[in-house]
PDB file of C-alpha atoms in Angstrom:
ATOM      1  CA  MET F 265       0.000   0.000   0.000  1.00 91.00           C
ATOM      2  CA  LEU F 266       2.856   2.376   0.744  1.00 94.00           C
ATOM      3  CA  ARG F 267       4.500   1.686  -2.594  1.00 95.00           C
ATOM      4  CA  LYS F 268       1.357   3.051  -4.257  1.00 94.00           C
ATOM      5  CA  VAL F 269       2.001   6.545  -2.870  1.00 96.00           C
ATOM      6  CA  ALA F 270       5.794   6.476  -3.102  1.00 96.00           C
ATOM      7  CA  SER F 271       7.246   8.638  -5.846  1.00 96.00           C
ATOM      8  CA  GLY F 272      10.671   6.975  -5.713  1.00 96.00           C
ATOM      9  CA  GLY F 273      13.627   6.472  -3.398  1.00 96.00           C
ATOM     10  CA  TRP F 274      12.201   3.293  -1.823  1.00 97.00           C
ATOM     11  CA  LYS F 275      14.330   1.726   0.933  1.00 97.00           C
ATOM     12  CA  GLU F 276      13.277  -0.851   3.484  1.00 97.00           C
ATOM     13  CA  SER F 277      14.875  -2.511   6.466  1.00 98.00           C
ATOM     14  CA  PRO F 278      14.611  -6.183   7.250  1.00 97.00           C
ATOM     15  CA  ILE F 279      11.550  -7.167   9.253  1.00 97.00           C
ATOM     16  CA  TYR F 280      12.536  -7.742  12.869  1.00 97.00           C
ATOM     17  CA  GLU F 281      10.759  -9.715  15.554  1.00 96.00           C
ATOM     18  CA  THR F 282      11.098  -8.077  18.984  1.00 94.00           C
ATOM     19  CA  PRO F 283       9.585  -8.547  22.415  1.00 91.00           C
ATOM     20  CA  PRO F 284       6.338  -6.623  22.950  1.00 86.00           C
ATOM     21  CA  VAL F 285       6.134  -3.227  24.626  1.00 79.00           C
ATOM     22  CA  GLY F 286       3.208  -2.707  26.974  1.00 75.00           C
ATOM     23  CA  PRO F 287       0.890  -4.960  28.930  1.00 78.00           C
ATOM     24  CA  GLU F 288       1.839  -8.570  29.761  1.00 82.00           C
ATOM     25  CA  GLY F 289       0.586 -11.461  27.660  1.00 82.00           C
ATOM     26  CA  GLN F 290       1.260 -10.052  24.192  1.00 85.00           C
ATOM     27  CA  GLY F 291       3.117 -11.975  21.539  1.00 88.00           C
ATOM     28  CA  PRO F 292       6.227 -10.674  19.789  1.00 91.00           C
ATOM     29  CA  TYR F 293       6.019  -7.625  17.545  1.00 92.00           C
ATOM     30  CA  LEU F 294       7.208  -7.311  13.955  1.00 94.00           C
ATOM     31  CA  ASN F 295       9.007  -4.042  13.163  1.00 96.00           C
ATOM     32  CA  GLN F 296      10.236  -2.537   9.913  1.00 97.00           C
ATOM     33  CA  VAL F 297      11.173   0.917   8.654  1.00 98.00           C
ATOM     34  CA  VAL F 298      10.582   2.051   5.093  1.00 98.00           C
ATOM     35  CA  SER F 299      11.736   5.272   3.510  1.00 97.00           C
ATOM     36  CA  PHE F 300      10.431   6.799   0.315  1.00 98.00           C
ATOM     37  CA  TRP F 301       9.831  10.052  -1.480  1.00 97.00           C
ATOM     38  CA  TYR F 302       6.343  11.477  -1.221  1.00 97.00           C
ATOM     39  CA  SER F 303       4.969  14.521  -3.036  1.00 96.00           C
ATOM     40  CA  GLY F 304       2.043  15.364  -0.717  1.00 96.00           C
ATOM     41  CA  THR F 305       1.882  16.928   2.740  1.00 96.00           C
ATOM     42  CA  SER F 306       2.651  15.259   6.063  1.00 97.00           C
ATOM     43  CA  GLU F 307      -1.040  15.536   7.009  1.00 96.00           C
ATOM     44  CA  ARG F 308      -2.085  13.731   3.859  1.00 97.00           C
ATOM     45  CA  LEU F 309       0.474  10.969   4.377  1.00 97.00           C
ATOM     46  CA  LEU F 310      -0.634  10.466   7.990  1.00 96.00           C
ATOM     47  CA  ASN F 311      -4.261  10.175   6.804  1.00 96.00           C
ATOM     48  CA  TYR F 312      -3.160   7.581   4.258  1.00 97.00           C
ATOM     49  CA  LEU F 313      -1.324   5.613   6.966  1.00 96.00           C
ATOM     50  CA  LYS F 314      -4.354   5.628   9.276  1.00 94.00           C
ATOM     51  CA  GLY F 315      -6.646   4.649   6.391  1.00 95.00           C
ATOM     52  CA  SER F 316      -4.294   1.800   5.515  1.00 95.00           C
ATOM     53  CA  GLU F 317      -4.421   0.557   9.118  1.00 93.00           C
ATOM     54  CA  PHE F 318      -8.225   0.537   8.924  1.00 93.00           C
ATOM     55  CA  ILE F 319      -8.253  -1.354   5.605  1.00 92.00           C
ATOM     56  CA  LEU F 320      -5.777  -3.889   7.002  1.00 93.00           C
ATOM     57  CA  GLY F 321      -8.115  -4.591   9.918  1.00 89.00           C
ATOM     58  CA  ARG F 322      -6.748  -2.651  12.863  1.00 88.00           C
ATOM     59  CA  LYS F 323      -9.163  -2.749  15.780  1.00 83.00           C
ATOM     60  CA  PRO F 324      -9.186  -0.135  18.569  1.00 79.00           C
ATOM     61  CA  ARG F 325      -7.844  -1.774  21.739  1.00 74.00           C
ATOM     62  CA  GLY F 326      -6.371   1.121  23.688  1.00 71.00           C
ATOM     63  CA  HIS F 327      -2.861   2.454  24.132  1.00 69.00           C
ATOM     64  CA  TRP F 328       0.038  -0.064  24.237  1.00 66.00           C
ATOM     65  CA  ASN F 329      -2.153  -3.092  23.517  1.00 67.00           C
ATOM     66  CA  SER F 330      -1.412  -5.523  20.705  1.00 71.00           C
ATOM     67  CA  ARG F 331      -2.678  -4.551  17.277  1.00 79.00           C
ATOM     68  CA  GLU F 332      -2.897  -6.021  13.803  1.00 84.00           C
ATOM     69  CA  ILE F 333      -0.901  -3.171  12.246  1.00 87.00           C
ATOM     70  CA  ASP F 334       0.621   0.083  13.454  1.00 90.00           C
ATOM     71  CA  LEU F 335       2.023   2.529  10.911  1.00 94.00           C
ATOM     72  CA  ASP F 336       3.899   5.496  12.367  1.00 95.00           C
ATOM     73  CA  LEU F 337       5.164   8.575  10.548  1.00 97.00           C
ATOM     74  CA  LEU F 338       8.682   8.928  11.936  1.00 97.00           C
ATOM     75  CA  TYR F 339      10.041  11.758   9.786  1.00 97.00           C
ATOM     76  CA  PHE F 340       8.778  13.879   6.947  1.00 97.00           C
ATOM     77  CA  GLY F 341      11.955  15.226   5.391  1.00 96.00           C
ATOM     78  CA  ASN F 342      13.356  17.937   7.635  1.00 96.00           C
ATOM     79  CA  GLU F 343       9.913  19.056   8.818  1.00 96.00           C
ATOM     80  CA  VAL F 344       9.589  19.754  12.539  1.00 97.00           C
ATOM     81  CA  ARG F 345       6.066  20.320  13.817  1.00 94.00           C
ATOM     82  CA  ARG F 346       3.767  19.739  16.752  1.00 94.00           C
ATOM     83  CA  GLY F 347       0.140  18.848  16.470  1.00 91.00           C
ATOM     84  CA  VAL F 348      -1.165  16.373  13.922  1.00 91.00           C
ATOM     85  CA  PRO F 349       1.103  14.999  12.745  1.00 95.00           C
ATOM     86  CA  THR F 350       3.961  15.501  15.169  1.00 95.00           C
ATOM     87  CA  VAL F 351       7.217  15.042  13.263  1.00 96.00           C
ATOM     88  CA  PRO F 352       9.752  13.851  14.036  1.00 96.00           C
ATOM     89  CA  HIS F 353       7.906  11.207  16.027  1.00 95.00           C
ATOM     90  CA  PRO F 354       8.623  12.142  19.655  1.00 93.00           C
ATOM     91  CA  GLN F 355       9.642   8.646  20.815  1.00 94.00           C
ATOM     92  CA  ILE F 356      12.209   7.746  18.131  1.00 96.00           C
ATOM     93  CA  VAL F 357      15.201   8.389  20.404  1.00 96.00           C
ATOM     94  CA  ASN F 358      13.780   6.044  23.090  1.00 96.00           C
ATOM     95  CA  ARG F 359      12.904   3.024  20.949  1.00 96.00           C
ATOM     96  CA  GLN F 360      15.397   0.411  19.880  1.00 97.00           C
ATOM     97  CA  PHE F 361      12.685  -1.292  17.807  1.00 96.00           C
ATOM     98  CA  VAL F 362      12.583   1.896  15.700  1.00 97.00           C
ATOM     99  CA  LEU F 363      16.248   2.888  15.719  1.00 98.00           C
ATOM    100  CA  VAL F 364      17.682  -0.518  14.730  1.00 98.00           C
ATOM    101  CA  PRO F 365      15.680  -0.806  11.470  1.00 98.00           C
ATOM    102  CA  LEU F 366      15.991   2.952  10.860  1.00 98.00           C
ATOM    103  CA  ASN F 367      19.764   2.571  11.162  1.00 98.00           C
ATOM    104  CA  ASP F 368      19.613  -0.139   8.471  1.00 98.00           C
ATOM    105  CA  VAL F 369      17.883   2.279   6.091  1.00 97.00           C
ATOM    106  CA  ALA F 370      19.498   5.632   6.920  1.00 97.00           C
ATOM    107  CA  PRO F 371      22.362   5.571   9.453  1.00 98.00           C
ATOM    108  CA  GLU F 372      23.621   8.978   8.277  1.00 98.00           C
ATOM    109  CA  TRP F 373      20.184  10.668   8.394  1.00 97.00           C
ATOM    110  CA  GLU F 374      20.339  13.606  10.774  1.00 97.00           C
ATOM    111  CA  ASP F 375      17.337  14.115  13.007  1.00 97.00           C
ATOM    112  CA  PRO F 376      16.243  17.715  12.268  1.00 96.00           C
ATOM    113  CA  GLN F 377      15.174  18.321  15.846  1.00 94.00           C
ATOM    114  CA  VAL F 378      17.974  16.658  17.822  1.00 94.00           C
ATOM    115  CA  GLY F 379      20.743  17.315  15.286  1.00 96.00           C
ATOM    116  CA  SER F 380      22.258  13.816  15.632  1.00 97.00           C
ATOM    117  CA  LYS F 381      22.638  11.051  13.062  1.00 98.00           C
ATOM    118  CA  VAL F 382      20.492   7.933  13.424  1.00 98.00           C
ATOM    119  CA  SER F 383      23.620   5.863  14.098  1.00 98.00           C
ATOM    120  CA  GLU F 384      24.487   8.231  16.972  1.00 98.00           C
ATOM    121  CA  LEU F 385      20.943   8.108  18.371  1.00 98.00           C
ATOM    122  CA  LEU F 386      21.125   4.305  18.422  1.00 98.00           C
ATOM    123  CA  ALA F 387      24.583   4.277  20.031  1.00 98.00           C
ATOM    124  CA  ASN F 388      23.403   6.737  22.702  1.00 97.00           C
ATOM    125  CA  LEU F 389      20.341   4.634  23.500  1.00 98.00           C
ATOM    126  CA  LEU F 390      22.405   1.446  23.743  1.00 97.00           C
ATOM    127  CA  GLN F 391      24.678   3.169  26.280  1.00 97.00           C
ATOM    128  CA  LYS F 392      21.608   3.839  28.483  1.00 97.00           C
ATOM    129  CA  GLU F 393      19.829   0.486  28.246  1.00 96.00           C
ATOM    130  CA  GLU F 394      20.454  -3.163  27.475  1.00 94.00           C
ATOM    131  CA  LYS F 395      20.027  -4.219  23.859  1.00 95.00           C
ATOM    132  CA  ILE F 396      16.732  -5.992  23.295  1.00 94.00           C
ATOM    133  CA  PRO F 397      16.751  -9.214  21.254  1.00 94.00           C
ATOM    134  CA  PHE F 398      16.095  -8.781  17.548  1.00 94.00           C
ATOM    135  CA  ARG F 399      15.445 -11.671  15.170  1.00 95.00           C
ATOM    136  CA  VAL F 400      15.368 -11.082  11.424  1.00 96.00           C
ATOM    137  CA  ILE F 401      12.284 -12.559   9.784  1.00 95.00           C
ATOM    138  CA  THR F 402      13.252 -14.579   6.731  1.00 89.00           C
ATOM    139  CA  SER F 403      11.491 -14.214   3.377  1.00 84.00           C
ATOM    140  CA  GLU F 404       9.951 -17.668   3.888  1.00 85.00           C
ATOM    141  CA  GLU F 405       8.342 -16.476   7.127  1.00 86.00           C
ATOM    142  CA  ALA F 406       7.081 -13.143   5.782  1.00 73.00           C
TER     143      ALA F 406
END
């Protein structure tokens, strides 16, 4: 679905399986980062992401509960804004499950708000907390 709105520059990380974040009793999560060029606005892209979640069957279950799909807008070029959408996503620097696949796609990307490269953000986070286990999902599993 995302390829349909991409106007080029497609990059994607491997799909990683990671332990869940949030309430007990959830299964592992699958995480991936994709990067692409987009000619519309950040608001329009966020609406497309939320519409895609709906089409793919996401059910409302409350914050931090398991879900069928969760598409987050991490960055929108060098745009920095609050409101809807908030970009960069405010939790990027605190989430290994985002920074590891983001580092696969764009280690030299500089966060426009923090002013650090993705590789530096990941290294800083790993100095503060233990590395969580990541397992690459093979093409046969996907």
